[in-house]
Coordinates of C-alpha atoms and ligand atoms in Angstrom, one line a residue:
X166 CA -34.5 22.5 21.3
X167 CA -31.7 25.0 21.8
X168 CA -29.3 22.5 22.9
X169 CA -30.1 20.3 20.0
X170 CA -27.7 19.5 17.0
X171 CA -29.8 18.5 14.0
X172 CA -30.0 17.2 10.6
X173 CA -28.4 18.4 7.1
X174 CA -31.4 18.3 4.8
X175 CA -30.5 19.9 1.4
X176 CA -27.8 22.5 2.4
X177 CA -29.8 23.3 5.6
X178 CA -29.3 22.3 9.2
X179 CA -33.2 20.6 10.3
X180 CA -34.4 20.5 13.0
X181 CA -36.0 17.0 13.9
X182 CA -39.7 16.0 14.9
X183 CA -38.0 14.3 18.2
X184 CA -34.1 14.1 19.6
X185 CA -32.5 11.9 21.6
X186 CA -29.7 12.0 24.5
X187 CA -26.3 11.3 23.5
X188 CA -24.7 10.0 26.8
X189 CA -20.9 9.3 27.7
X190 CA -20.4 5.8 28.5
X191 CA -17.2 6.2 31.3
X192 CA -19.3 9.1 32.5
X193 CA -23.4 8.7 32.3
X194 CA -23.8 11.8 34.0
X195 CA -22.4 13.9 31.3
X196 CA -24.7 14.4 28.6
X197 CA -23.1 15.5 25.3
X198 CA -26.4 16.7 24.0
X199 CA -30.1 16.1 22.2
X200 CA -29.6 14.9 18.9
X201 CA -32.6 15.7 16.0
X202 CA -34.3 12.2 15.1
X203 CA -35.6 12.7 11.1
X204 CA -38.9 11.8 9.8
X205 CA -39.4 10.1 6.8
X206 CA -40.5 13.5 5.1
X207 CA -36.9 14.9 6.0
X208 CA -35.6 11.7 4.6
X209 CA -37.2 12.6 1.3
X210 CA -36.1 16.0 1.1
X211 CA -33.0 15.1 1.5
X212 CA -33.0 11.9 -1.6
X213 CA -35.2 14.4 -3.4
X214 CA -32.7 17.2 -3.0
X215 CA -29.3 15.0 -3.5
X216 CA -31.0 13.7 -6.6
X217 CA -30.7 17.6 -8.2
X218 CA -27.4 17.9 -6.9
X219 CA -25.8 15.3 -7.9
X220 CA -26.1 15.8 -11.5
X221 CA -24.5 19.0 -11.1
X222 CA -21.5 17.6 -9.0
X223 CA -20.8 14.6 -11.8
X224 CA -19.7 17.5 -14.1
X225 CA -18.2 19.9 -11.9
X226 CA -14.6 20.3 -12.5
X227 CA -12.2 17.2 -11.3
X228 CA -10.1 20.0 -9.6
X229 CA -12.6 21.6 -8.0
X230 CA -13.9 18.0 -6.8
X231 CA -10.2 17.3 -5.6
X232 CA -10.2 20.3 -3.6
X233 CA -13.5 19.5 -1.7
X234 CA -11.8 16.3 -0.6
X235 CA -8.3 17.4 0.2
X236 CA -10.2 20.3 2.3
X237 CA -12.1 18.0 4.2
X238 CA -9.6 15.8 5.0
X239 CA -6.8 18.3 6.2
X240 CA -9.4 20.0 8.4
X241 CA -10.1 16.5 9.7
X242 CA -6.3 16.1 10.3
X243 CA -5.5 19.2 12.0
X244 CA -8.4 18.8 14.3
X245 CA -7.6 15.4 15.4
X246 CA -7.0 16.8 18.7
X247 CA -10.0 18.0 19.1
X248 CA -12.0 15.7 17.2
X249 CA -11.2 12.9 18.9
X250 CA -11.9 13.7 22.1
X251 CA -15.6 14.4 21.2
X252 CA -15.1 11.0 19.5
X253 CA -13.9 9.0 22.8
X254 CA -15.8 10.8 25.0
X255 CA -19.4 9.5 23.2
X256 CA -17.8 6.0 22.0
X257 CA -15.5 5.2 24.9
X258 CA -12.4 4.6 23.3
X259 CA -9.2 5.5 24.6
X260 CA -8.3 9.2 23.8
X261 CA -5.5 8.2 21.8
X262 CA -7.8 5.6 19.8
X263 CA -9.8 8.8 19.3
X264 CA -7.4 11.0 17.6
X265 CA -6.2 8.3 15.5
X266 CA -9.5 7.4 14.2
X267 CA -10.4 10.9 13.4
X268 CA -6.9 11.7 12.0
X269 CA -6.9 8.4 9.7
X270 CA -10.6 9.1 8.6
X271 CA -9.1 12.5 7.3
X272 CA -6.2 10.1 5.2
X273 CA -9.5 8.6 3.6
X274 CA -10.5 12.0 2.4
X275 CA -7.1 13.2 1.4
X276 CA -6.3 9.6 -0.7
X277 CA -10.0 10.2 -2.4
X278 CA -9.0 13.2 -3.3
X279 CA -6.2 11.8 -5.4
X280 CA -8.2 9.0 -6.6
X281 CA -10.2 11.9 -8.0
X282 CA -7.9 12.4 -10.8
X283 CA -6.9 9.0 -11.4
X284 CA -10.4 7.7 -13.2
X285 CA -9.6 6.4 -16.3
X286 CA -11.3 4.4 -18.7
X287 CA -10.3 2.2 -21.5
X288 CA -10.8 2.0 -25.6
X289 CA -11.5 -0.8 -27.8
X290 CA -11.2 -1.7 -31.2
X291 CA -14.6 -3.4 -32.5
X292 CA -14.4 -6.2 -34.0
X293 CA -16.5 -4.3 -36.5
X294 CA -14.2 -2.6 -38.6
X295 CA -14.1 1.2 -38.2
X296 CA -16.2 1.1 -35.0
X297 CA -14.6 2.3 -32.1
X298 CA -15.1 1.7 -28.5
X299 CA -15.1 3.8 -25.1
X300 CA -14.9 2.0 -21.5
X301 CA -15.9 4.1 -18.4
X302 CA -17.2 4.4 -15.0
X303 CA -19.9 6.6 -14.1
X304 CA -21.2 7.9 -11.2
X305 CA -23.9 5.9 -9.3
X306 CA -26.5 8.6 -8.4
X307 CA -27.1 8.4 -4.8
X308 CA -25.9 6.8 -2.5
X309 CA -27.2 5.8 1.1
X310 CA -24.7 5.2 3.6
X311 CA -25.7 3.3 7.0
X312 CA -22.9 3.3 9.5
X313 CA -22.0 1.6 12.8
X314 CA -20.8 3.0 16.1
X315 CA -17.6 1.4 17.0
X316 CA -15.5 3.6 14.6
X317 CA -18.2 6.4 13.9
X318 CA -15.6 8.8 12.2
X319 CA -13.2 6.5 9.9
X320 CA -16.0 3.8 8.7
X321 CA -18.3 6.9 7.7
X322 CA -15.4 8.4 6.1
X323 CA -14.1 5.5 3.7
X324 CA -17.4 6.0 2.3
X325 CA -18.4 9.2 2.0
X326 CA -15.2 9.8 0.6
X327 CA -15.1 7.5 -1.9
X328 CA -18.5 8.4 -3.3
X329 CA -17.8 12.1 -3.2
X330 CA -14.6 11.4 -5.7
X331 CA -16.8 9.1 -8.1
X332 CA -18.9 11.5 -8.2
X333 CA -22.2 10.4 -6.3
X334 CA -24.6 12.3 -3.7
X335 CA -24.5 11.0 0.0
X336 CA -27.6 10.4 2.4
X337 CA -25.9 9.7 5.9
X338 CA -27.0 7.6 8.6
X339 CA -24.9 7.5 11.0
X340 CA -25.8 5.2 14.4
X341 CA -28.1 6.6 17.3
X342 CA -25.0 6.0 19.8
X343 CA -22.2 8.4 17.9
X344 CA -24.6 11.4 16.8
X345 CA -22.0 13.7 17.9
X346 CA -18.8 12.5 15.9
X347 CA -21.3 12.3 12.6
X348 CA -22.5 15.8 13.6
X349 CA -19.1 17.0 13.4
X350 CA -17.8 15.9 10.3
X351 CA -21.4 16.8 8.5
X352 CA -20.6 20.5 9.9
X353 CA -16.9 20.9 7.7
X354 CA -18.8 19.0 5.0
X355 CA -21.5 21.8 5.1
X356 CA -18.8 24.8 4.6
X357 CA -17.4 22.8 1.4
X358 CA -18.0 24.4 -1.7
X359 CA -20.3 21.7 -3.1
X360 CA -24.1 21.8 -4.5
X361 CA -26.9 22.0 -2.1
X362 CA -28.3 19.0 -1.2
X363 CA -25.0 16.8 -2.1
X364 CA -24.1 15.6 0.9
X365 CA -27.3 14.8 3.6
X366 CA -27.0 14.0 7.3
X367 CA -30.3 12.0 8.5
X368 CA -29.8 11.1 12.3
X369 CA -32.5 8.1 13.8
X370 CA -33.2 4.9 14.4
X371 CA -31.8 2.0 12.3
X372 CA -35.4 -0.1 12.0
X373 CA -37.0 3.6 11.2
X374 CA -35.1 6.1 9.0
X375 CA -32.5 2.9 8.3
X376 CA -35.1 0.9 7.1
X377 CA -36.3 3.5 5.0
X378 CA -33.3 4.8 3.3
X379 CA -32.4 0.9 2.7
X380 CA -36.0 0.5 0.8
X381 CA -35.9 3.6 -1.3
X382 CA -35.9 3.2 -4.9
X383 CA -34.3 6.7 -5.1
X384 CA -30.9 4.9 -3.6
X385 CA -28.4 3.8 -6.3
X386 CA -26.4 2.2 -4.0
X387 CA -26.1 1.0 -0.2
X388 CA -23.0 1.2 1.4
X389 CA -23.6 -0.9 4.6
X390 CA -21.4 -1.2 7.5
X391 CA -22.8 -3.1 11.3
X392 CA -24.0 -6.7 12.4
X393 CA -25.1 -9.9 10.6
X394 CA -28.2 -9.8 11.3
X395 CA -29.0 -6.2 10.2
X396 CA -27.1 -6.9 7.1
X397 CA -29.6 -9.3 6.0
X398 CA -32.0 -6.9 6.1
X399 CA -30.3 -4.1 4.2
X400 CA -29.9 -7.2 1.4
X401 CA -33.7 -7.8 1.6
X402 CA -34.2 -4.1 1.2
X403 CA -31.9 -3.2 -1.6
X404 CA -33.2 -7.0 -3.6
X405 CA -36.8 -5.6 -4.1
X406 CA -35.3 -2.4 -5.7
X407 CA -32.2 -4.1 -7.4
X408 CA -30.2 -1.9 -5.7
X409 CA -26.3 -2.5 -6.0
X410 CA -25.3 -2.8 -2.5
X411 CA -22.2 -3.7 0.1
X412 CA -22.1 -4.8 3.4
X413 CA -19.4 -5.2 6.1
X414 CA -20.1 -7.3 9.6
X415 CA -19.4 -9.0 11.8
X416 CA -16.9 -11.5 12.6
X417 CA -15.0 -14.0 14.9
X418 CA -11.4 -13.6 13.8
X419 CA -9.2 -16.3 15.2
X420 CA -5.2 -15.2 15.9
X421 CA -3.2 -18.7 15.8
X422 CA 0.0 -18.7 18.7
X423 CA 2.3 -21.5 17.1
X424 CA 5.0 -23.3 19.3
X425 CA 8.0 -21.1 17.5
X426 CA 6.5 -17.6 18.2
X427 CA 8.1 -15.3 20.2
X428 CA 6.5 -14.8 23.4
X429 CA 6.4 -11.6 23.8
X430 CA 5.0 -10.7 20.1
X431 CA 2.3 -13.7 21.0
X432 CA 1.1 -11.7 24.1
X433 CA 1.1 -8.1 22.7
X434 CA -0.4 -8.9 19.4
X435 CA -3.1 -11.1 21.3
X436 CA -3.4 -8.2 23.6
X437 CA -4.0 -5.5 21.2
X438 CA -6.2 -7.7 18.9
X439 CA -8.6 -8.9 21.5
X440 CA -8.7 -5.9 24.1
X441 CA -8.0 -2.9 21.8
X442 CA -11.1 -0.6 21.7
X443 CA -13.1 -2.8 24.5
X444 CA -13.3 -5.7 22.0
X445 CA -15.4 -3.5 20.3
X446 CA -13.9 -4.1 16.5
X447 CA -15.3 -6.2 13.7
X448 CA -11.0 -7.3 13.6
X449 CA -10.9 -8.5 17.3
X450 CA -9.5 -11.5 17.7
X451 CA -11.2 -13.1 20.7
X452 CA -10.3 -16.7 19.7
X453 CA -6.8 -17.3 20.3
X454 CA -5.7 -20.8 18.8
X455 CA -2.4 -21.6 20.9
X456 CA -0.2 -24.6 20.2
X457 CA 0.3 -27.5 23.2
X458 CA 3.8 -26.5 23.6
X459 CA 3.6 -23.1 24.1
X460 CA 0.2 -23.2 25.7
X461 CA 1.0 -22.6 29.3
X462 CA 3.8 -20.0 28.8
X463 CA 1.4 -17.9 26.6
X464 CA -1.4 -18.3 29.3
X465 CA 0.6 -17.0 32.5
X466 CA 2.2 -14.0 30.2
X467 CA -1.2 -13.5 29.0
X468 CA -2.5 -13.1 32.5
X469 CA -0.3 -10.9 33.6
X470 CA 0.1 -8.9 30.5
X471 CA -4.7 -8.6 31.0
X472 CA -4.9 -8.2 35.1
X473 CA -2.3 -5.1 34.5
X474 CA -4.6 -3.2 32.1
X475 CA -5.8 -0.3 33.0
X476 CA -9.9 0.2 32.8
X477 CA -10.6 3.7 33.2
X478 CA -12.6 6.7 31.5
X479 CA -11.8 7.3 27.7
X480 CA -10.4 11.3 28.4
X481 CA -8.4 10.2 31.5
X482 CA -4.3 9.5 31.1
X483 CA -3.1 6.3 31.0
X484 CA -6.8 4.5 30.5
X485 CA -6.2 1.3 28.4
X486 CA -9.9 0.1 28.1
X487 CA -12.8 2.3 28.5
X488 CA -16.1 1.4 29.4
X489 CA -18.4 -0.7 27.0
X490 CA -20.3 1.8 24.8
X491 CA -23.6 1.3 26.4
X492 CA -25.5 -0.5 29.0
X493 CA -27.2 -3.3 26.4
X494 CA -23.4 -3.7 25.6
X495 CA -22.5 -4.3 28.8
X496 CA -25.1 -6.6 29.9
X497 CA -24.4 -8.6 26.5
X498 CA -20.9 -8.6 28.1
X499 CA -21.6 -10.4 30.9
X500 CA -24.0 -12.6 29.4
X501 CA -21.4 -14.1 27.6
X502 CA -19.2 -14.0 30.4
X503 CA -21.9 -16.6 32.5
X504 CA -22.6 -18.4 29.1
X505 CA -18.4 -19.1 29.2
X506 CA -18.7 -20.7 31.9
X507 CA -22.1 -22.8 31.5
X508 CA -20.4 -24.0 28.9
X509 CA -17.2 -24.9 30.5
X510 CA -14.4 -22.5 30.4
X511 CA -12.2 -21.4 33.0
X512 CA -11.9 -17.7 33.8
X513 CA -8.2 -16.8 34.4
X514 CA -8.6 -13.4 35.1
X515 CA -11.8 -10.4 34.5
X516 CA -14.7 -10.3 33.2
X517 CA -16.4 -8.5 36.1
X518 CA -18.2 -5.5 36.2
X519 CA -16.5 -2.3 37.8
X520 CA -17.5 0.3 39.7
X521 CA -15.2 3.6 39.1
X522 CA -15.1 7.1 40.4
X523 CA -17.5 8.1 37.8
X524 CA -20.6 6.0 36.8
X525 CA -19.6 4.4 33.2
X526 CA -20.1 0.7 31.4
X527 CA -16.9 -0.7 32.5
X528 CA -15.9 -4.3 32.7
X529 CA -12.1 -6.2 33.7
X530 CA -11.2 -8.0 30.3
X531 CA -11.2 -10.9 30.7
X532 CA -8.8 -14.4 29.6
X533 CA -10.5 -17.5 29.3
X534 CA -9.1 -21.1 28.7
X535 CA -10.4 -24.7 28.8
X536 CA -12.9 -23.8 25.8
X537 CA -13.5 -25.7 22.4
X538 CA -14.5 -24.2 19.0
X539 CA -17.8 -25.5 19.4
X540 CA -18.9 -23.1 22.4
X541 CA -21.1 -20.1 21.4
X542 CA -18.1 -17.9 22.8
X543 CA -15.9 -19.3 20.1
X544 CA -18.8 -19.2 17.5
X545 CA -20.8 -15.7 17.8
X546 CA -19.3 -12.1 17.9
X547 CA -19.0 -11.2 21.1
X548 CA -18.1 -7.2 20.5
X549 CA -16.7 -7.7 24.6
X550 CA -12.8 -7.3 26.0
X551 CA -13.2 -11.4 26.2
X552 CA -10.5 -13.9 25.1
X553 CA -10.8 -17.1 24.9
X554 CA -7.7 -19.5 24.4
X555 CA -8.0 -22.7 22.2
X556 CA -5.7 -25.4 22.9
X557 CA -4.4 -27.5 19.5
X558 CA -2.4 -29.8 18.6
X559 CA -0.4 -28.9 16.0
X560 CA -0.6 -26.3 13.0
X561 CA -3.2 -28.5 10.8
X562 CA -5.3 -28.5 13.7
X563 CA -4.5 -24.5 14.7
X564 CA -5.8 -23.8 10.0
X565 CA -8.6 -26.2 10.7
X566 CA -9.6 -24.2 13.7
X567 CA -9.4 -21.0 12.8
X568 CA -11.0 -21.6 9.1
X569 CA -14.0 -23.5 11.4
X570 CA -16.1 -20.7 11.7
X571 CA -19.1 -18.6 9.4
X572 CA -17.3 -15.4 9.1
X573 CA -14.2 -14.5 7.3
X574 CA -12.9 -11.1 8.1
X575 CA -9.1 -11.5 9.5
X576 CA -7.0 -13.9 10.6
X577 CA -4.1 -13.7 12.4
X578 CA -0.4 -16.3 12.7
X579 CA 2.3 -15.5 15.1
X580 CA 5.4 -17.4 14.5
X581 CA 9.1 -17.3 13.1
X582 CA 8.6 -19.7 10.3
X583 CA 8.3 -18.4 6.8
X584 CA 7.1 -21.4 5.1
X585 CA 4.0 -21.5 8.4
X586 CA 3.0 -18.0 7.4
X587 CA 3.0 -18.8 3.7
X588 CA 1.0 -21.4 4.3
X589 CA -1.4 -19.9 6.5
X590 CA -1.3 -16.8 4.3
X591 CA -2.9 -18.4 1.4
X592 CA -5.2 -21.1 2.8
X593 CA -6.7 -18.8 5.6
X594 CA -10.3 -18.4 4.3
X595 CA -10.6 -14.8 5.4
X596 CA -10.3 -11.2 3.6
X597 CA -7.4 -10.3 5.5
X598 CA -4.6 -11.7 6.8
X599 CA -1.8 -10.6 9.4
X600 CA 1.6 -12.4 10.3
X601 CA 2.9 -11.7 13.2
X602 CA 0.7 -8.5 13.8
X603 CA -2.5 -7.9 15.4
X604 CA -6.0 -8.9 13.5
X605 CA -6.8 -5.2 14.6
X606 CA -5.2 -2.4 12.7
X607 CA -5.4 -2.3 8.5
X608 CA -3.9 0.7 5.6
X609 CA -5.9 3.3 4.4
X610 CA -4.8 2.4 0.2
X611 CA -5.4 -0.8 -0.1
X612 CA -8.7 -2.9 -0.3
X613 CA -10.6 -4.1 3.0
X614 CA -12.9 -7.1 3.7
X615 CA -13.5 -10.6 4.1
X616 CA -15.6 -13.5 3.4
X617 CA -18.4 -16.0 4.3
X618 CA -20.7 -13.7 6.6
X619 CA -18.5 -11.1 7.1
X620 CA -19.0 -9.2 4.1
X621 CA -20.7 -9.0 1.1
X622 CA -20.1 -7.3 -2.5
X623 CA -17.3 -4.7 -3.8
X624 CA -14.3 -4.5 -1.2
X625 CA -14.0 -1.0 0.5
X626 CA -10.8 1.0 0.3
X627 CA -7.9 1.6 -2.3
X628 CA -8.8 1.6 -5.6
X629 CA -11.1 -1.1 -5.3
X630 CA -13.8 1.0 -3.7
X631 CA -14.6 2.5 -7.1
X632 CA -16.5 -1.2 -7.6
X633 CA -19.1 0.1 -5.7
X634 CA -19.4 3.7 -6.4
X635 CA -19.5 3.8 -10.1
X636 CA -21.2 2.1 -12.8
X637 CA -19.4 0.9 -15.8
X638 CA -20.3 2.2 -19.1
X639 CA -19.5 0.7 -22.8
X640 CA -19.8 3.5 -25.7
X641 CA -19.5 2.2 -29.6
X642 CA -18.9 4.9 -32.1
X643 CA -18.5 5.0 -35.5
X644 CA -17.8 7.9 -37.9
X645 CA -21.1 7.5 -39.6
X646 CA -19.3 6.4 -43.0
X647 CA -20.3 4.3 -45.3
Ligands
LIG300 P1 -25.9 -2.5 13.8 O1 -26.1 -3.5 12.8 O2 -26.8 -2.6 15.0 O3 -26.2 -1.0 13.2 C1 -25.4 -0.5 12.1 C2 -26.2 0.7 11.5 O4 -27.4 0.1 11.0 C3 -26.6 1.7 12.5 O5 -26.6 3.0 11.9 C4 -28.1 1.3 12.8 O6 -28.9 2.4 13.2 C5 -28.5 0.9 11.4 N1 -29.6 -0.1 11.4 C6 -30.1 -0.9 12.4 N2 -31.2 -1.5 12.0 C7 -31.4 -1.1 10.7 C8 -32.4 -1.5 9.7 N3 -33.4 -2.4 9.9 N4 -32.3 -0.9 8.5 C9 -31.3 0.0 8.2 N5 -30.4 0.4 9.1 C10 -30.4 -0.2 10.3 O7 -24.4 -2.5 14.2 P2 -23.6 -1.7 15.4 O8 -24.0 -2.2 16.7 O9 -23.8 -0.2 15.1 O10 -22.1 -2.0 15.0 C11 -21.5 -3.1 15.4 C12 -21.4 -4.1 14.3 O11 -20.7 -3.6 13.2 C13 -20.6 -5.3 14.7 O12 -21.2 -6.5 14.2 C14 -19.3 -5.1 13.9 O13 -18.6 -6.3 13.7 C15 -19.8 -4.5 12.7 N6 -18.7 -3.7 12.0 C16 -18.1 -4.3 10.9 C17 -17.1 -3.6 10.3 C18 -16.5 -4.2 9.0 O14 -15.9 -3.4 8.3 N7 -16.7 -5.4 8.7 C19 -16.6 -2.4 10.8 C20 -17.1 -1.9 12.0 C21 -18.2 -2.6 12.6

C-alpha cells in the first residue's frame, strides 16, 4: 500500500479496501501508480462529514470563501507545467492539451472566486400593503459530483468550483482512468483553509461508489458529466430521491464546409474539431457536412492535412495525436472503423492500429467519405480520431443534415457569408454554436451545453452555473403592525 494515493474522507487522506493500476496509454509499461478504491462505508463518512461542514462553510466569510478559490486556482495556474504532464501522461493527450486543460481548470477557480462576491438577491413589494419581500439563492447542501475522463482536470473543476462559491460541500468522483489528475487537485484543495469534511475525494467504480453517491438521499444535487447511457441512470437515481440534478453527454456534432469557405479555414477547423484530443471530446466534430462544389477540394486538402499528423506518445515533442486512452477505447476504435466500411464508406486515409517505439493505444486518424447520415458512424458517438465527410447539396440540405441527429451539443459553419452564418446561428438546434471556428474549444464565463441528448438541466459555466448550485429562496416580512 505504500505506493498508493488514496481517498479524502473528511479532512483525511483514506486509505481504500482495494486500489487499482493507473496505466499510461502511449506507454503501458509505465505505471503511474495504485489508486485507493472506496467502500460504501468511506462513502458515508465522507456525505456524513460534508453534511457538518457545510453548514459551517455557508456562513463563513465571502472573503475568506473568495480567497479559498482564488488560492486554488492560481496554484493550479502556476503549476500547469507540471500538472499537465501528469495529466497527458494518464489521459494521453498532447502535452500541450495538458497544460492548457490544467491551466484553464485553474480560470474556473479564479472566475468562481469572483462570482463569490457577486450573489445578489432581489426585493419586492407585496401586493399586501406594508409587507415586504426578500429574493435569494441559497446554498444546496451537498453536492455529488461524477466526472468523465477525457478532460479529468477542467470538467471536475467547473464544478467544484462553482459549488464551493455558492456555498455547497463536494463529494468527488472522479473516473477510474484519471485517478492521478483528480488526486492532484484534491491534494491543493486539502491545504485550503476550509472545514473538515467540505470537500471529499471518493475514487472507484462508476456502477459501485457512482451508483451509490447518485442514489443517496444525503446528495442535494448531482452534477453529472459522461455518456448517454450512464446519464440515464444518474436520472433514474436522483428521480427516486427528487434530487435536482445536471447532466452533460455525449454528442455527434456536425461542422458544415459550405461552397464559399476558405479552404484553408475548412481544413484546419475540420482538423482540430475532429482529431484534437484523439476524437476524444464530447465537441468533436466527426461529421463533416461538405457542399458538392467544394467537396473534392476539401477532401484531397483534408487528406493531406490527416496522413501528415503526427501519432506519437503524449510527453514526446511534436506528437499531434496520442494514443486512445485505453485498450476498450481502442478496440471501440476500430470497431467502428470495420462497421464504416460494412456500411459503405471509403477510407481515404488511417484508421489503422500502430505499433510505436513504446507499447501505447495508438491508432492513424482516419478520413472517411462516401457515407450518408443514416450510417451508425454518422449517428452514434464515436469518442475515435474518425471523420467522416457528408456530401450535400446545398445549404438547406447541409441545416437539415446537421440538425438530423439525437444530440445537440455544438455545431459548427465555415463560410464567408454573413447572412449563411446568421442563419445557421439561430436555426442550428444545438447549445453551442461556432462560425468559422472549430466545434472544439469554448470560454471559461459564459454558459456551456446543448440539447436533445446531449444534456440535461441548468447550463454549466458563467453565471448560469448558479442554476444548479443554489436554491432560490422567497422571504415575506412585515413589521408586525397593525
Ligand atoms: P462514463 O459515462 O463512462 O463515465 C462518466 C463517470 O460516470 C465516471 O466517473 C464513471 O466512473 C461514472 N459512472 C459510470 N457508471 C456509473 C453509474 N452507474 N453511476 C454513477 N456513476 C457512474 O463516461 P466516460 O467514458 O468517462 O466519458 C466519456 C463521455 O463523457 C462521452 O460520452 C463524452 O461525450 C462525455 N462528455 C461530455 C461532456 C459535456 O460537457 N457534454 C464533456 C466531457 C465528456
Amino acid at each position: 500500500m505504500s505506493n498508493q494515493s488514496n481517498n479524502f474522507i473528511a479532512g483525511d487522506w483514506v486509505q481504500g479496501t482495494s486500489s487499482i493500476a493507473n496505466i499510461n496509454p502511449s506507454d503501458t509499461n509505465d505505471i503511474i501508480g495504485q489508486f485507493a478504491q472506496a467502500s460504501n462505508a468511506h462513502l458515508d463518512d465522507a456525505l456524513n462529514a460534508a453534511q457538518i461542514a457545510q453548514k459551517e462553510w455557508a456562513t463563513t466569510g465571502l472573503e475568506q470563501r473568495q480567497a479559498v478559490l482564488m488560492k486554488i486556482g492560481e496554484e493550479m495556474m502556476s503549476r500547469s507545467s507540471e500538472l499537465g504532464e501528469l495529466l497527458s501522461r494518464e489521459e494521453g493527450k498532447p502535452l500541450a492539451e495538458g497544460k492548457g486543460e490544467v491551466y484553464r481548470a485553474g480560470q474556473f477557480f479564479t472566475y468562481f472566486a469572483a462570482e463569490v462576491l457577486r450573489q445578489t438577491g432581489d426585493t419586492a413589494d407585496s401586493v399586501r400593503p406594508g409587507i415586504e419581500i426578500d429574493i435569494r439563492r441559497e446554498p444546496m447542501g451537498t453536492v455529488a459530483i461524477i466526472s468523465p475522463w477525457n478532460f479529468p482536470t477542467a470538467t471536475a473543476s467547473w464544478k467544484i468550483a462553482p459549488a464551493l462559491a455558492f456555498g455547497n460541500a463536494v463529494i468527488w468522483k472522479p473516473a477510474n482512468l484519471t485517478p492521478a489528475s483528480a488526486v492532484a487537485l484534491t491534494e491543493i484543495i486539502s491545504r485550503q483553509d476550509i472545514p473538515k469534511g467540505l470537500f471529499n475525494l471518493v475514487m472507484g467504480s462508476g456502477p459501485s461508489i457512482g451508483q451509490t453517491l447518485a442514489e443517496s438521499p444525503k446528495v442535494h444535487a448531482i452534477s453529472f458529466t459522461g455518456s448517454y447511457n450512464v446519464g440515464l441512470q444518474i436520472a433514474n437515481a436522483a428521480a427516486k430521491n427528487l434530487t435536482k440534478f445536471q447532466l452533460e453527454l455525449g454528442s455527434k456534432n456536425p461542422l458544415v464546409v459550405m461552397d464559399d469557405a476558405d479552404i484553408e479555414v475548412a481544413v484546419s477547423v475540420a482538423s482540430a474539431g475532429a482529431f484534437g484530443s484523439t476524437g476524444q471530446k464530447c465537441t468533436a466534430s466527426s461529421r463533416l457536412v461538405v457542399h458538392e462544389a467544394i467537396h473534392d477540394e476539401f477532401v484531397e486538402r483534408m487528406h493531406q492535412s490527416t496522413s501528415a499528423l503526427k501519432v506519437g506518445h503524449a510527453l514526446e515533442e511534436g506528437t499531434q495525436i496520442g494514443p486512445a486512452v485505453s485498450q476498450q477505447q481502442l478496440d471501440s476504435n476500430l470497431n467502428y472503423m470495420s462497421l464504416a466500411k460494412e456500411e459503405g464508406c471509403e477510407i481515404v486515409c488511417g484508421g489503422h492500429q500502430l505499433e510505436l517505439e513504446k507499447p501505447g493505444f495508438y491508432m492513424q486518424p482516419s478520413l472517411l467519405i462516401g457515407g450518408n447520415n443514416s450510417m451508425r458512424v454518422n449517428r452514434e458517438e464515436l469518442f475515435a480520431p474518425m471523420a467522416c465527410v457528408i456530401k450535400v447539396a446545398d445549404y438547406d440540405e447541409a441545416l437539415t443534415v446537421a440538425n438530423d441527429t439525437d444530440f445537440g451539443l455544438v455545431s459548427g459553419i465555415v463560410t464567408k457569408s454573413l447572412s449563411r452564418a446568421n442563419h445557421f446561428r439561430r436555426n442550428a438546434e444545438s447549445g453551442c454554436v461556432m462560425v468559422n471556428l472549430p466545434t472544439a474549444g469554448t470560454d471559461y464565463h459564459v454558459p456551456f451545453g446543448g440539447r436533445k441528448n446531449s444534456s440535461f438541466g441548468p447550463r454549466e459555466q458563467g453565471s448560469y452555473a448558479k442554476e444548479l448550485y443554489t436554491q432560490v429562496k422567497t422571504s415575506y416580512i412585515s413589521g408586525g403592525n397593525p
